[in-house]
Amino acid sequence: MHIGLIEGPISRHKDLDVESFWEDELVVVVPYFHPWASRISISLA
């Protein structure tokens, strides 16, 4: 294999050259009547 793309953390290894090339953003989408709809942000907890 010459190239691999993964999402998430990867352990360093002497035989691999690891380079980040993209930042991702997750967005929560809820209907207007949901309790979270009036919040500016929410926590993962």
C-alpha positions as semicolon CSV with decimal commas, in nm:
position;residue;x (nm);y (nm);z (nm)
1;M;0,000;0,000;0,000
2;H;0,137;0,343;-0,094
3;I;-0,108;0,576;0,079
4;G;-0,377;0,552;0,345
5;L;-0,632;0,802;0,472
6;I;-0,775;0,770;0,822
7;E;-0,986;0,978;1,054
8;G;-0,873;1,006;1,412
9;P;-0,549;0,985;1,606
10;I;-0,270;0,753;1,495
11;S;0,033;0,633;1,687
12;R;0,371;0,726;1,547
13;H;0,561;0,441;1,386
14;K;0,913;0,435;1,243
15;D;0,792;0,293;0,910
16;L;0,515;0,551;0,859
17;D;0,528;0,915;0,753
18;V;0,215;1,073;0,910
19;E;0,097;1,418;0,801
20;S;-0,227;1,598;0,886
21;F;-0,386;1,767;0,586
22;W;-0,741;1,858;0,694
23;E;-0,925;1,989;1,001
24;D;-1,282;1,871;1,048
25;E;-1,571;2,038;1,229
26;L;-1,875;1,857;1,366
27;V;-2,206;2,041;1,379
28;V;-2,516;1,940;1,575
29;V;-2,842;1,998;1,390
30;V;-3,170;2,000;1,584
31;P;-3,522;2,129;1,508
32;Y;-3,617;2,474;1,638
33;F;-3,831;2,328;1,919
34;H;-3,553;2,109;2,063
35;P;-3,417;2,221;2,405
36;W;-3,069;2,264;2,255
37;A;-3,190;2,495;1,978
38;S;-3,155;2,806;2,196
39;R;-2,799;2,720;2,305
40;I;-2,489;2,869;2,149
41;S;-2,284;2,557;2,225
42;I;-2,314;2,216;2,391
43;S;-2,054;1,988;2,550
44;L;-1,978;1,631;2,451
45;A;-2,079;1,518;2,799
